[in-house]
C-alpha positions as a printed Julia matrix, in Angstrom:
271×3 Matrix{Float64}:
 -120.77  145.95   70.65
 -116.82  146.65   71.93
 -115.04  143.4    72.12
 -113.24  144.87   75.33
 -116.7   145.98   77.12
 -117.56  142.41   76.46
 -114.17  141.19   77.66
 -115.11  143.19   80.6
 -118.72  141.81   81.27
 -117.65  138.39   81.5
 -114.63  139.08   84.13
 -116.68  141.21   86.13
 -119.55  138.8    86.31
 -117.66  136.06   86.78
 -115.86  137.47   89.89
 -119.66  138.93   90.92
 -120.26  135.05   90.99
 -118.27  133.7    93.3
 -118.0   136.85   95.9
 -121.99  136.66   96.32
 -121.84  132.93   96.93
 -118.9   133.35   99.38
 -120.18  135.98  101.05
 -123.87  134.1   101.67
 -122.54  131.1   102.56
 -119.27  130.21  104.47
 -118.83  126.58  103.53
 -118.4   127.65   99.42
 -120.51  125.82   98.4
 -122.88  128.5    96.76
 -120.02  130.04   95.26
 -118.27  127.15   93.75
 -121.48  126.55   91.69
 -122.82  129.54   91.06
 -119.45  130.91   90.13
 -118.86  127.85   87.77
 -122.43  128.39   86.46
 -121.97  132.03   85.18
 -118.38  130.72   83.15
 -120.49  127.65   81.7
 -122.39  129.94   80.45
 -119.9   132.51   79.35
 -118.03  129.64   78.13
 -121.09  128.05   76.0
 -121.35  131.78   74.82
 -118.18  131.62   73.56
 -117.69  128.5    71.82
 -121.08  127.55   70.65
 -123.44  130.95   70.19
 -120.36  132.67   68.69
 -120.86  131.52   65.69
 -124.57  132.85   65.23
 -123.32  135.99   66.5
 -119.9   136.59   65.32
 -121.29  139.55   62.52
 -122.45  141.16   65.08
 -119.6   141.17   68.24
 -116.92  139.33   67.18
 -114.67  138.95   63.95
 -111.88  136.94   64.21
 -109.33  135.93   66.62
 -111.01  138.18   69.4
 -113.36  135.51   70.2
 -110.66  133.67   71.6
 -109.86  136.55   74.57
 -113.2   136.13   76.19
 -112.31  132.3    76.35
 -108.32  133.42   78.29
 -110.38  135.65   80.62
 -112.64  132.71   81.33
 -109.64  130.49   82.21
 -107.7   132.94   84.25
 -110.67  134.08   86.61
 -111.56  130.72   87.3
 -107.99  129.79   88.18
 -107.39  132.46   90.55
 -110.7   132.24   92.18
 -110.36  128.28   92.59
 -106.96  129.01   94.08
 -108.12  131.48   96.64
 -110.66  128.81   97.57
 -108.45  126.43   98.52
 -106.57  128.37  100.64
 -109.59  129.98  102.17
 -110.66  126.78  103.17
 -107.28  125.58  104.03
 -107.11  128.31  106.28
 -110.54  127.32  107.73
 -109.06  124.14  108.39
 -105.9   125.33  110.05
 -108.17  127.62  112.13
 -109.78  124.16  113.27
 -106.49  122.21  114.3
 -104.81  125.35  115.77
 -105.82  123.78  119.45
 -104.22  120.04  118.72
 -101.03  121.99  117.86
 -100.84  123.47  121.35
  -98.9   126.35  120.56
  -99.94  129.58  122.49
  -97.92  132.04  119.82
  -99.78  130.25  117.32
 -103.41  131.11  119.05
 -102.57  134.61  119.7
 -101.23  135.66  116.08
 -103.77  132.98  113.94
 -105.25  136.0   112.5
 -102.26  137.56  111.37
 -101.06  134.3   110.23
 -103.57  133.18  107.62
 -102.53  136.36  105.83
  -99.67  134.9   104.29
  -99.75  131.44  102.6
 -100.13  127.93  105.0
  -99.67  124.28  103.65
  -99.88  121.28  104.45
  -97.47  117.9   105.19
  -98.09  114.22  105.79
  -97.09  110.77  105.45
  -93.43  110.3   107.08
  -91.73  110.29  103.57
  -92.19  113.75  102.85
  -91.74  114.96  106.65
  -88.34  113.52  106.11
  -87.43  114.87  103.06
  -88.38  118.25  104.18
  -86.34  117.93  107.42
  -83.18  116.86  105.05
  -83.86  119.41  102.94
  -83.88  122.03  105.55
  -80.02  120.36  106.83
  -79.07  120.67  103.59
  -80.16  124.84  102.52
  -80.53  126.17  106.11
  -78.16  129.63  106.29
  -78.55  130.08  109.56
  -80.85  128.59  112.05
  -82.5   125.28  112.17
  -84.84  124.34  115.18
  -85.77  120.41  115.71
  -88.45  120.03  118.38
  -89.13  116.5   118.21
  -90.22  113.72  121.21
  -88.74  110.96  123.21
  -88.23  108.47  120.03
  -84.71  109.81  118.34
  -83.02  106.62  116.59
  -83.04  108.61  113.74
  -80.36  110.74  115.47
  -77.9   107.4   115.37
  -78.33  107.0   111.23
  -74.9   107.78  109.17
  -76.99  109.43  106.5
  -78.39  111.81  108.92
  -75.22  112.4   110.94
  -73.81  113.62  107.35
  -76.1   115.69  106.64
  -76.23  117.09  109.73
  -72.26  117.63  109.34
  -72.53  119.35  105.82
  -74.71  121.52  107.81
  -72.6   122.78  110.47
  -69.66  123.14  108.32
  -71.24  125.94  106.7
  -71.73  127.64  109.97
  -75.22  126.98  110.88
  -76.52  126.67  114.26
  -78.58  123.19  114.93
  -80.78  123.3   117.74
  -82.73  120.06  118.57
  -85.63  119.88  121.64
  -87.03  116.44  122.87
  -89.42  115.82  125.28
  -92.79  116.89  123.78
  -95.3   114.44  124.11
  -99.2   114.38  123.23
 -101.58  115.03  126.19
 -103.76  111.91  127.55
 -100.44  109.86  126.33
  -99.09  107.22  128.97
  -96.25  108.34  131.14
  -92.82  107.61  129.21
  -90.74  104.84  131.05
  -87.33  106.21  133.11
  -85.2   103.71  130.71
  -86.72  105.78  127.17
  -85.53  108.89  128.41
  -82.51  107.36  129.41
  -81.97  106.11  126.06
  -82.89  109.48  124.44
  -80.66  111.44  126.68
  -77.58  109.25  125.73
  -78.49  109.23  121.95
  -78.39  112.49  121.73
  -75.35  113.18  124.26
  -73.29  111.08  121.81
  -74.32  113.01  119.24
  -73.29  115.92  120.44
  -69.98  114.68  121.33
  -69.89  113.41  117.26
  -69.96  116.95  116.6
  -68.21  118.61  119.35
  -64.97  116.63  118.03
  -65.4   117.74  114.86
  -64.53  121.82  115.42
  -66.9   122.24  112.95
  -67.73  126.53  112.45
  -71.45  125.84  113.58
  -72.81  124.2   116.57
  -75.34  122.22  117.35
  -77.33  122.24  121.13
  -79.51  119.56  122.44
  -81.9   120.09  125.27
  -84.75  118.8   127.11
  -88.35  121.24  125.85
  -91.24  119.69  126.99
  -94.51  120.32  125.02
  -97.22  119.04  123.04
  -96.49  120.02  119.64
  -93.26  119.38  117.62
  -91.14  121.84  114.94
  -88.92  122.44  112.25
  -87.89  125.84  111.67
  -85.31  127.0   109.06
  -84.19  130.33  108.77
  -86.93  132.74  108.85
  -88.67  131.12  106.01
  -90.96  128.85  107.3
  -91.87  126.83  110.3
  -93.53  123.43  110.29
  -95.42  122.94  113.46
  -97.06  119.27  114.06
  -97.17  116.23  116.03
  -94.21  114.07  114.05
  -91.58  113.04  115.76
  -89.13  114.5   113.54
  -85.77  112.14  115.08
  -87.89  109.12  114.89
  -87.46  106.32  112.34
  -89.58  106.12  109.58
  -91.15  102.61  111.13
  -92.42  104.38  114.39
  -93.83  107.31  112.29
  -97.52  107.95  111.87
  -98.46  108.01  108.66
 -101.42  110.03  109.43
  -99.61  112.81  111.06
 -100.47  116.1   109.75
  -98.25  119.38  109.89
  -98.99  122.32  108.8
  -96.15  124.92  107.14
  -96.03  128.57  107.95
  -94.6   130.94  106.1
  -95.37  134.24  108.05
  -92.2   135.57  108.63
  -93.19  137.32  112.46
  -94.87  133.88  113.65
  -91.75  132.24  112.23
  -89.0   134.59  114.1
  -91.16  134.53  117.39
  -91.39  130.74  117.4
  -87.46  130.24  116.54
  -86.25  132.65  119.64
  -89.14  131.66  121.92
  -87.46  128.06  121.83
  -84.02  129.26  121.17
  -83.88  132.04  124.16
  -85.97  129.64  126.64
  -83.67  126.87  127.24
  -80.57  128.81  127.93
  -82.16  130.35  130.53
């Protein structure tokens, strides 16, 4: 028989696999093992029954192409598992996140690739690293805890920044619902730790500005650019021993959502 038609029975077999068993059964379970069945046996096929039957399909190196196919269509399929159940996830959180742009466009959202962040380490590298590339835009959103604001490594940063002309926008105020009240003397304290650091900057003339206001809300944000928006419950301006370490975020990378977010928070507190 062909080589290639068997080339092609195994891919399109394979892929038969796991589309029946996701489209029977949401969770994926079906499909992860009755997609992984068919290549086990494609794959036993391959490497142990070849031999018996190499006069009659193979003869030579083609019986290593089956074996490339068989590594490639698992791949891909085990990769748009995760993110379909990623996306099932994020589906599932959208209502902690609070975020009414968020609920309206989840459909459109998914389409384009979601991720995920947690533990405090890598929320703060990711907010550095957004300092440090941002072109244009940057959007904090972050809650009443901003000592972070007050560190010399992040007031550099932030400098580097706005020398290169970017605009720096930081929010505070959000706060979880069914949280206690926050005490007159926090907000105090916020308000003044961020009012000197606007001043910091201010007397710097640097070509980008930054503007701190008051947003209250549930959920908190980092946007950068148009390329991606993290949207969470971190307190971003916090130090890392008030972070929780549990604290999940989720990255979008849908370019509309992203744009919509960034001037929703941008346009609504200069009015």
């Amino acid at each position: 028989m062909d080589p290639l038609y068997w080339v092609g029975s195994i891919g399109v077999t394979i892929t038969f696999g796991f589309l029946f068993g996701r489209k029977i059964d949401k969770s994926y379970e079906l499909a992860k093992w009755l997609g992984f069945g068919i290549i086990g046996y494609w794959l036993i096929w391959t490497f142990a029954l070849i031999s018996i039957f190499a006069a009659y399909i193979f003869h030579g190196k083609l019986a290593i192409y089956p074996g490339i196919l068989v590594v490639i269509i698992f791949h891909l399929n085990h990769r748009q598992m995760r993110r379909s159940r990623k996306n099932e996830e994020f589906i599932a959180d959208v209502d902690r996140l609070d975020n009414q742009v968020l609920s309206e466009h989840i459909k459109t959202i998914i389409k384009d690739p979601i991720d995920t962040l947690q533990t405090h380490e890598k929320h703060r590298k990711k907010l550095i690293n957004a300092l440090k590339t941002a072109n244009e835009t940057v959007v904090i959103l972050s809650g009443w805890a901003v000592s972070y604001a007050e560190d010399k490594e992040f007031r550099s940063i932030l400098g580097g920044c706005l020398k290169r002309g970017v605009m720096v926008y930081i929010g505070y105020g959000n706060q979880k619902s069914g949280t206690k009240t926050i005490e007159r003397s926090v907000k105090q304290e916020t308000s003044e730790t961020l009012d000197n650091l606007m001043e910091w900057c201010v007397n710097k003339k640097w070509e980008g500005r930054l503007e701190v206001f008051y947003y209250a809300g549930q959920s908190n944000a980092l946007i950068k650019d148009d390329k991606y928006a993290i949207i969470g419950g971190l307190n971003w301006l916090s130090d890392n021993g008030s972070l929780n370490t549990d604290e999940l975020s989720w990255i979008i990378s849908n370019r509309d959502f992203i744009i919509q977010e960034r001037d929703k928070i941008v346009m609504g507190h200069q009015e």
